[in-house]
XYZ file of C-alpha atoms in Angstrom:
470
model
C 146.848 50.634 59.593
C 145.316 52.908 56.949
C 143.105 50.298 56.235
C 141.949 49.893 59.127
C 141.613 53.743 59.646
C 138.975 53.672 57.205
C 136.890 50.685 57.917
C 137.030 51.492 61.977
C 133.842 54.185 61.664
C 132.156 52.129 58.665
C 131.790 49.113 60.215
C 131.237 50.137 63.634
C 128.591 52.317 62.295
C 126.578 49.969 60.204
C 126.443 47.171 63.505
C 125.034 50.282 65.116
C 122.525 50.508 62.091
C 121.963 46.840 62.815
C 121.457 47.103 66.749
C 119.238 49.956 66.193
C 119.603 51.066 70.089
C 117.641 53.539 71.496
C 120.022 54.093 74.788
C 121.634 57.825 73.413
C 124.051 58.216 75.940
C 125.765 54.812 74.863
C 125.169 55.847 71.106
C 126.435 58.830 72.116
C 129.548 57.687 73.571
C 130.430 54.958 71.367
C 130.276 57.070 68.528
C 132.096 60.244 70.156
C 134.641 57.599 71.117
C 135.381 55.977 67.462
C 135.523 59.357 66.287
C 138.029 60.267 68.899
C 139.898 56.851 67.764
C 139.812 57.661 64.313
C 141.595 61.446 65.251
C 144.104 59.724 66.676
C 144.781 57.241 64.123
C 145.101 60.033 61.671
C 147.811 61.432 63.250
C 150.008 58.869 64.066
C 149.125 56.654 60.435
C 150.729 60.367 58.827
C 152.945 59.327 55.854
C 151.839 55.621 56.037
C 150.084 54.068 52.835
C 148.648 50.722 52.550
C 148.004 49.359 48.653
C 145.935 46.196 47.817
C 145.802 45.806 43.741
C 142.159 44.264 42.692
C 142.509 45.133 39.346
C 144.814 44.125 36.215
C 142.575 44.339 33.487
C 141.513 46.773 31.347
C 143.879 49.067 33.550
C 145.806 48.584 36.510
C 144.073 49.718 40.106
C 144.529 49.297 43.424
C 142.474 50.185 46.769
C 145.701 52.041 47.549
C 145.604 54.654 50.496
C 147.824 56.954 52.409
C 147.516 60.747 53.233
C 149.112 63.899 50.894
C 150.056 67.205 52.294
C 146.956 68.639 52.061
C 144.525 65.251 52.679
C 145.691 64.904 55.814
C 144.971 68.218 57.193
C 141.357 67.609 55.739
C 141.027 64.260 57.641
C 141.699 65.776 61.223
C 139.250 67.935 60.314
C 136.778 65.458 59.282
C 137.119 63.832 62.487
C 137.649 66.558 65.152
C 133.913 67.639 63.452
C 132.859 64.028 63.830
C 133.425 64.200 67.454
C 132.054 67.154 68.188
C 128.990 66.932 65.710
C 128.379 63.001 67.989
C 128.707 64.537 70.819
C 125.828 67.630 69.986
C 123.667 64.796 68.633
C 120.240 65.323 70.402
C 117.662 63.309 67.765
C 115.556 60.418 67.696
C 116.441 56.741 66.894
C 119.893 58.260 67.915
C 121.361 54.966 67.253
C 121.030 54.729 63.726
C 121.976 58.289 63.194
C 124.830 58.010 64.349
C 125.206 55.354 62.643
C 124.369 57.058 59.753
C 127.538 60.000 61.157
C 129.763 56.838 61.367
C 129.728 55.566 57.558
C 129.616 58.907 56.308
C 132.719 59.565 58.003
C 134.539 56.497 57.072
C 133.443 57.228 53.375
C 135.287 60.150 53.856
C 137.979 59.067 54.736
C 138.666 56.819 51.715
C 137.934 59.552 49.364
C 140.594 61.936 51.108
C 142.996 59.407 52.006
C 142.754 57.332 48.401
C 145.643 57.360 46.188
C 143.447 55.600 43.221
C 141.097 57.020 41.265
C 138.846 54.892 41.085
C 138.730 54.157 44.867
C 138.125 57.913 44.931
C 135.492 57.268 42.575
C 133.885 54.212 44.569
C 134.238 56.177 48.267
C 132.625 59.224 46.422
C 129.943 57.958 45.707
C 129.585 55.875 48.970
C 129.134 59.132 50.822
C 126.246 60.501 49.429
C 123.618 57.566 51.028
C 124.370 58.020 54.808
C 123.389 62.085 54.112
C 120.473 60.427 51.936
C 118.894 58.213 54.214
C 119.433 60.733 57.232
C 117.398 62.778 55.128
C 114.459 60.374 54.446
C 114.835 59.263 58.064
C 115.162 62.580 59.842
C 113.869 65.127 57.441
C 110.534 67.068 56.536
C 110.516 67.029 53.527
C 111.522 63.600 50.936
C 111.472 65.824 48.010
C 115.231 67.445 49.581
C 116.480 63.685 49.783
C 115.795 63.095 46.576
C 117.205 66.600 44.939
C 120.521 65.513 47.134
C 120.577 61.841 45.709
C 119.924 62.979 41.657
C 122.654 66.221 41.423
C 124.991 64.064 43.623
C 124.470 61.005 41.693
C 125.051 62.960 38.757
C 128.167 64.230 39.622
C 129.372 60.657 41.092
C 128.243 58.952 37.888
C 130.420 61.449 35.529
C 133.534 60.853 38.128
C 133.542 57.225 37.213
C 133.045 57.888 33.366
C 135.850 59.942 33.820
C 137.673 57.639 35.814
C 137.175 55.038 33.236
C 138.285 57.360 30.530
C 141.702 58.099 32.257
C 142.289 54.581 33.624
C 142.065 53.244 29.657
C 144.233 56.496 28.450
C 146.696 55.975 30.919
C 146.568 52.374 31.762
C 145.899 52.787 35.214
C 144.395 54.475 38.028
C 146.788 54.129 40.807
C 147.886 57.773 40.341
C 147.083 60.276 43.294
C 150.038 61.844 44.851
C 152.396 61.116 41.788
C 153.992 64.017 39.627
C 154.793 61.974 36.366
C 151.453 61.289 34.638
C 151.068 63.382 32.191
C 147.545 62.467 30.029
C 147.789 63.108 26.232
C 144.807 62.832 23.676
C 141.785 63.726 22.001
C 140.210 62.330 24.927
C 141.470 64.042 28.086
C 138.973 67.429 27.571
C 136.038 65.178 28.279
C 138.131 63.303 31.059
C 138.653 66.937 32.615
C 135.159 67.615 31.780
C 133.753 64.881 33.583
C 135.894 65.411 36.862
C 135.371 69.433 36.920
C 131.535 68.847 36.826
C 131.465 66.095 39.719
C 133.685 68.260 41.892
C 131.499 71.525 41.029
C 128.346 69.514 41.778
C 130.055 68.166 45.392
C 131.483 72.253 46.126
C 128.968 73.164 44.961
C 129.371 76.275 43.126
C 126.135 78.478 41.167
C 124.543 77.123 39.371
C 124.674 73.661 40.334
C 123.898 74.632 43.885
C 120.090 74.437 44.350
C 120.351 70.837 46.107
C 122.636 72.810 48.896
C 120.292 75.439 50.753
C 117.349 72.574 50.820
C 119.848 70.141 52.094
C 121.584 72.203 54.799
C 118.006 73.329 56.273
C 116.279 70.011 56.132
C 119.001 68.210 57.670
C 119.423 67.795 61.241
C 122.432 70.178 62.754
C 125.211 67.528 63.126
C 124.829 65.999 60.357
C 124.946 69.178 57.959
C 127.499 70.465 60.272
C 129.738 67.705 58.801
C 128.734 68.048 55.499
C 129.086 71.620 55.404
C 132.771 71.944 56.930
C 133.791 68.315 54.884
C 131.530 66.950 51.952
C 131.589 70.020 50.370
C 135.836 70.463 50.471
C 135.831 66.998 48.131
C 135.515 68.711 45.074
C 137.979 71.275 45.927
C 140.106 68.638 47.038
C 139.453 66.940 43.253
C 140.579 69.724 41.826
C 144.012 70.362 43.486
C 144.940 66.956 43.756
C 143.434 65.487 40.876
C 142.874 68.671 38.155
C 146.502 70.100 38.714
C 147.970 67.674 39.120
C 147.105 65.671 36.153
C 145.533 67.978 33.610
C 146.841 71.512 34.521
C 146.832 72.988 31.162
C 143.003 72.387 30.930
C 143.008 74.093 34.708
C 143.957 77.267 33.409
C 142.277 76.507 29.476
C 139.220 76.799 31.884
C 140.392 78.924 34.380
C 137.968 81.834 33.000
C 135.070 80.034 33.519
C 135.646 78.485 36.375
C 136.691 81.728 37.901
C 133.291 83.387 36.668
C 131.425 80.652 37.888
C 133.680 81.194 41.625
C 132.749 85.057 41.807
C 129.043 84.265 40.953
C 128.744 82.097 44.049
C 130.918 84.764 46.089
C 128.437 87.628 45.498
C 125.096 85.225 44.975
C 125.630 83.700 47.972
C 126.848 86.824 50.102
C 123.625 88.786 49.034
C 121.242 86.073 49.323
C 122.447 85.322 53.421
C 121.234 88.987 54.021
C 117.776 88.153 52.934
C 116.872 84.972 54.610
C 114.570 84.743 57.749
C 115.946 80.862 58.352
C 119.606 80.955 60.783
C 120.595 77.298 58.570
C 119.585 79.130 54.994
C 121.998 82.291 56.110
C 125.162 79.909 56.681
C 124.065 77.929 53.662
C 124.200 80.747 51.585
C 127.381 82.062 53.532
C 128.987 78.686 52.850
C 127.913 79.142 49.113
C 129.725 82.372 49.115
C 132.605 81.154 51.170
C 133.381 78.241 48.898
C 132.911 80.240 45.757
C 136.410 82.439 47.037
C 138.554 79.467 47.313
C 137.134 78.007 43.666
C 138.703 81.405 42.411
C 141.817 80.673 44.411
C 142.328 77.758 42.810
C 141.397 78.644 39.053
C 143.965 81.065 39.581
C 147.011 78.933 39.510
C 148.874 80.919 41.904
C 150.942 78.982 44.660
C 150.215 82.259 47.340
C 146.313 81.911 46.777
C 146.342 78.013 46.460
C 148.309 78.052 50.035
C 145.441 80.234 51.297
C 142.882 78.203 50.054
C 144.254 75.010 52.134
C 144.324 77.404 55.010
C 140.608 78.112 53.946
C 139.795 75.160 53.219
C 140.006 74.090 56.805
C 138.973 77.401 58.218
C 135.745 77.299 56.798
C 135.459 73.449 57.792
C 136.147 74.680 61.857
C 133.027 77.918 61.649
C 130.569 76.355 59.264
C 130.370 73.184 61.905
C 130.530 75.480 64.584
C 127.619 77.713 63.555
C 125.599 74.614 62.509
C 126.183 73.423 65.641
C 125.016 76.436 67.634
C 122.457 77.179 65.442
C 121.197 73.314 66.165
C 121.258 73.813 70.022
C 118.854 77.315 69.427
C 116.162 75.329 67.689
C 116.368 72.802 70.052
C 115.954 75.167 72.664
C 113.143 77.543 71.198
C 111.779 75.032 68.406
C 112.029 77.807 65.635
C 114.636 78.837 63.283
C 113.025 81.856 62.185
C 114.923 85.001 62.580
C 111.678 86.858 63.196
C 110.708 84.707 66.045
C 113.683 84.795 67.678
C 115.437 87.242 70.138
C 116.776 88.493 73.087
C 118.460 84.645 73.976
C 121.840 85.797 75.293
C 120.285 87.353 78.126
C 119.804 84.426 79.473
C 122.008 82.368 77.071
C 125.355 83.867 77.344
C 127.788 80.434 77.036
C 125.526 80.478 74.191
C 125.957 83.542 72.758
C 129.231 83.419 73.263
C 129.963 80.568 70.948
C 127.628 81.911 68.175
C 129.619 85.123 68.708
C 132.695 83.002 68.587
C 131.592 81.693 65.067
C 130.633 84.248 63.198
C 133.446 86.688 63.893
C 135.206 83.873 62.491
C 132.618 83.105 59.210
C 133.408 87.343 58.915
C 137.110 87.344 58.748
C 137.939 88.880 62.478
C 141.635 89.319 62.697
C 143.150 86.449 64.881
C 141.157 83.905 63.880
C 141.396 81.054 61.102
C 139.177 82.869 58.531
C 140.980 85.769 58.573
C 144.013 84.189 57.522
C 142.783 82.582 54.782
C 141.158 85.131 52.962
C 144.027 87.622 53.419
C 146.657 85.008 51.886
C 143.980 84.239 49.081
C 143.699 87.691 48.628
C 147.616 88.462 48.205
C 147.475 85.672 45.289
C 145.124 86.796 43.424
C 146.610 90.742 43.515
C 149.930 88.372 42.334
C 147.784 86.916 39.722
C 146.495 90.121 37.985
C 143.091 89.519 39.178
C 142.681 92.386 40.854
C 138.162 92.738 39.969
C 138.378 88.999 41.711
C 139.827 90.845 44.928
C 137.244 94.112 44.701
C 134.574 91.376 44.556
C 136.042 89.186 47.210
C 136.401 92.487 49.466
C 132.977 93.278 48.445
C 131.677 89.886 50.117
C 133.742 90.265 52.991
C 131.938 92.968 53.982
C 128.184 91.417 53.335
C 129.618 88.655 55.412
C 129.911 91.495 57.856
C 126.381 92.266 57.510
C 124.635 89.138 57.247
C 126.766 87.596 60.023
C 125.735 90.314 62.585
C 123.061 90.292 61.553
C 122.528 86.963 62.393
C 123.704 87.598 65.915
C 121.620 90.027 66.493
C 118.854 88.671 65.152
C 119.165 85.604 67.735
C 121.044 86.775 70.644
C 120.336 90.731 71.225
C 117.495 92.754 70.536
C 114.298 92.778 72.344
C 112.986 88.822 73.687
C 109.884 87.121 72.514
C 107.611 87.016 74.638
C 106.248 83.305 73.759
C 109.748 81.844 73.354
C 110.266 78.974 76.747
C 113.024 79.775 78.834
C 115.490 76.942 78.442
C 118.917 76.570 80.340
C 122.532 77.871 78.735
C 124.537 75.280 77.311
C 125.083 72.113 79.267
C 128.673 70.576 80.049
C 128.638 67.847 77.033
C 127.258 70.769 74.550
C 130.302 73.321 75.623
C 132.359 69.873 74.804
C 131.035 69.701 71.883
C 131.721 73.322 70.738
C 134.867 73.773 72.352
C 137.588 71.838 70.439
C 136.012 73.947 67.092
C 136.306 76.988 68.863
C 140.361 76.472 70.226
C 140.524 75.104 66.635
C 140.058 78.678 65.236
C 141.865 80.677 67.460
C 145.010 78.224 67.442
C 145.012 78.326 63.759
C 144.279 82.083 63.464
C 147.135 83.103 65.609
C 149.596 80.083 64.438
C 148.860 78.788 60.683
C 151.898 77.590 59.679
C 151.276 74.161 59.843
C 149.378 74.432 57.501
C 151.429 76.406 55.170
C 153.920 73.607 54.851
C 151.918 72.309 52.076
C 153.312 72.610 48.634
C 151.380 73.607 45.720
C 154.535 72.459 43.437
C 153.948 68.948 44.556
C 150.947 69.304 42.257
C 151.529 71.363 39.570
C 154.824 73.116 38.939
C 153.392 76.101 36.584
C 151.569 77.796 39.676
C 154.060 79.954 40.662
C 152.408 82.544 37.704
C 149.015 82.229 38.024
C 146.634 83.779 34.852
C 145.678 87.134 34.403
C 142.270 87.700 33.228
């Protein structure tokens, strides 16, 4: 069943690739409904694996599968955004991009859901060429495809090294979810090495972010609305699941650095979304800034922060979609994603407005919904931690998220109109269902997060509980 979970949305979407049909409301709805499929199959496939060994030599491996506490909370995200990224689809050749949507997601999938290594390795790298040839296919500028493909590739290609590495130290790679392997040798710094730099890459964090703000403006609004709120939560995912688990004394070795490296992107990211003119570039720098708070949360080795960065983790997944999403819909409406173009829409946009408004009191950490929640738990960890200049600096970029996320608002919504901007209707029945499932998404989890609370740092590394103190 897991199997088939994963290879449901990859090989439906590459016949679509094939078919290449240009009817989008049956693109439309077969994708919407494979994604819909694939929710439910997550849910009721909770707790089931599925192992197929393909290797025996020079180290054991299997394309072994099956969700962890915090994977599978991850995958209903990946395809409750699926859905609702399918469903706001709006884009020539529709066929093929969805397509395109369909492998990306099923790549996914086997990187949250594999309990090998080098499966992870193989599905990680698998998921960078849908968001590469929607970028040659669909966007301005080849230059941004090809910045994606090199950093990505980059990262994938020192993942495998590493993968290697560990699967000839240890003797094999089917690993994920267990608590006794326990790497020992001169070797395992570069192993950690070459996994911290792939999932820093993926995050990414500063400074190995300059593929991300190209990337999330150049692609088209559903498909960066899935990379945003999933790609980018693979290399936190590495690190929890793969970093603590198996080499947690090099997690907090490094913990300085990678914690430096976290706050950079918190206040880099915050400060450069209050100077962009482009919506996308202001929640790609927001997302930057975002991300770089829950890399801190995890350096910190602290079980409170580490539970708020799950909760964030999936937070940020539900507004960053949400916002791409809306933001899409404007520039399909007013063909302009300048903020000094735009204006005065929620006069005559207010379903509209209304979502965006939505959003980005939840990017800014309004009480009641799911960001809040998450930054307030990560928060509490870190004070437990003795990083208490990590939590000025987080409550620092809280409030430019403030800022820039009004700001944004405004900038679309209120304020005086533009005179040349058309006139275009509010949003239409299948665009509220798009929006809608993210939006009950974040106010369900806001007011009741304790699902996701039930996940257990200790399953992955027992020394959290103290955290470091820098």
């Amino acid at each position: 069943m897991v199997f088939t979970l994963i290879l449901l949305p990859i090989v439906v979407g590459l016949a679509m690739l094939v078919m290449r049909s240009d009817n989008a409301q049956l693109n439309k709805g077969v994708g919407a409904l494979i994604a819909l499929v694939t929710f439910v199959m997550a849910v009721t496939t909770r707790g089931q694996e599925q192992s197929l060994r393909w290797l025996a030599r020079p180290f054991v491996s299997s394309f072994h599968f099956g969700s962890t506490s915090i994977s599978f909370w991850i995958v209903l995200l990946l395809a409750l955004c699926t859905f609702c990224a399918i469903l706001a689809t709006n884009v020539p050749r529709s066929g093929s991009f969805i397509g395109q949507m369909l492998v990306l997601e099923g790549a996914m999938l086997g990187v949250f859901l594999a309990r090998d290594l080098l499966a992870f390795a193989l599905f990680w790298d698998l998921m960078l060429l849908p968001v590469f040839f929607v970028l040659l296919g669909w966007g301005p500028h080849a230059a941004t495809a090809w910045r994606y493909f090199i950093y990505n590739f980059a990262g994938g290609l020192t993942l495998l090294l590493a993968t290697a590495a560990f699967g000839a130290l240890y003797g094999s790679t089917d690993v994920i979810g267990r608590t006794d392997v326990h790497l020992i040798g001169a070797w395992v710094p570069w192993i950690f090495a070459g996994f911290a730099f792939a999932f820093l890459v993926k995050t990414p964090v500063w400074p190995l972010h300059t593929w991300m703000p190209l990337t999330y403006s150049d692609t088209p609004a559903p498909m960066v609305a899935v990379v945003s709120a999933v790609q980018s939560k693979a290399g936190l995912y590495g690190f929890i699941a793969i970093g603590m688990a198996f080499m947690p004394d090099y997690i907090k070795q490094y913990a300085g650095i990678l914690i430096v490296l976290g706050a950079i992107s918190l206040l880099y990211g915050a400060f450069a979304s209050l100077t962009q003119n482009d919506t996308k570039r202001v929640v790609a720098y927001s997302s930057l800034s975002h991300l770089g708070l829950i890399v801190i949360a995890i350096a910190s080795c602290n079980a409170t922060a580490l539970q708020g960065a799950v909760i964030y983790i999936v937070a940020h997944g539900l507004f960053s979609a949400m916002l791409f999403i809306v933001l899409g819909f404007v520039e399909a409406r007013e063909d302009t994603r300048s903020l000094h173009r735009l204006g005065g829409l929620g006069a005559a946009n207010p379903k509209l407005a209304g979502a965006l408004c939505i959003a980005a009191l939840a990017a800014l950490g309004l009480p009641g919904l799911a960001g809040f929640v998450g930054e307030i738990i990560i928060l509490i960890g870190l004070y437990q931690a003795g990083l208490l200049w990590a939590v000025i600096l987080a409550l620092v970029a809280i409030v430019l998220a403030s800022a820039y996320m009004l700001r944004l608002f405004q900038g679309v919504m209120n304020g005086p109109s533009v005179a040349d901007l058309p006139v275009r209707s509010d949003l239409s029945w299948m665009e509220g269902l798009a929006l809608a499932p993210l939006a009950l998404a974040l106010v369900v989890l806001g007011v009741n997060p304790h699902a996701l609370t039930t996940f257990d740092p200790a399953a992955y590394n027992a020394t959290t509980s103290q955290g470091v103190s820098r």
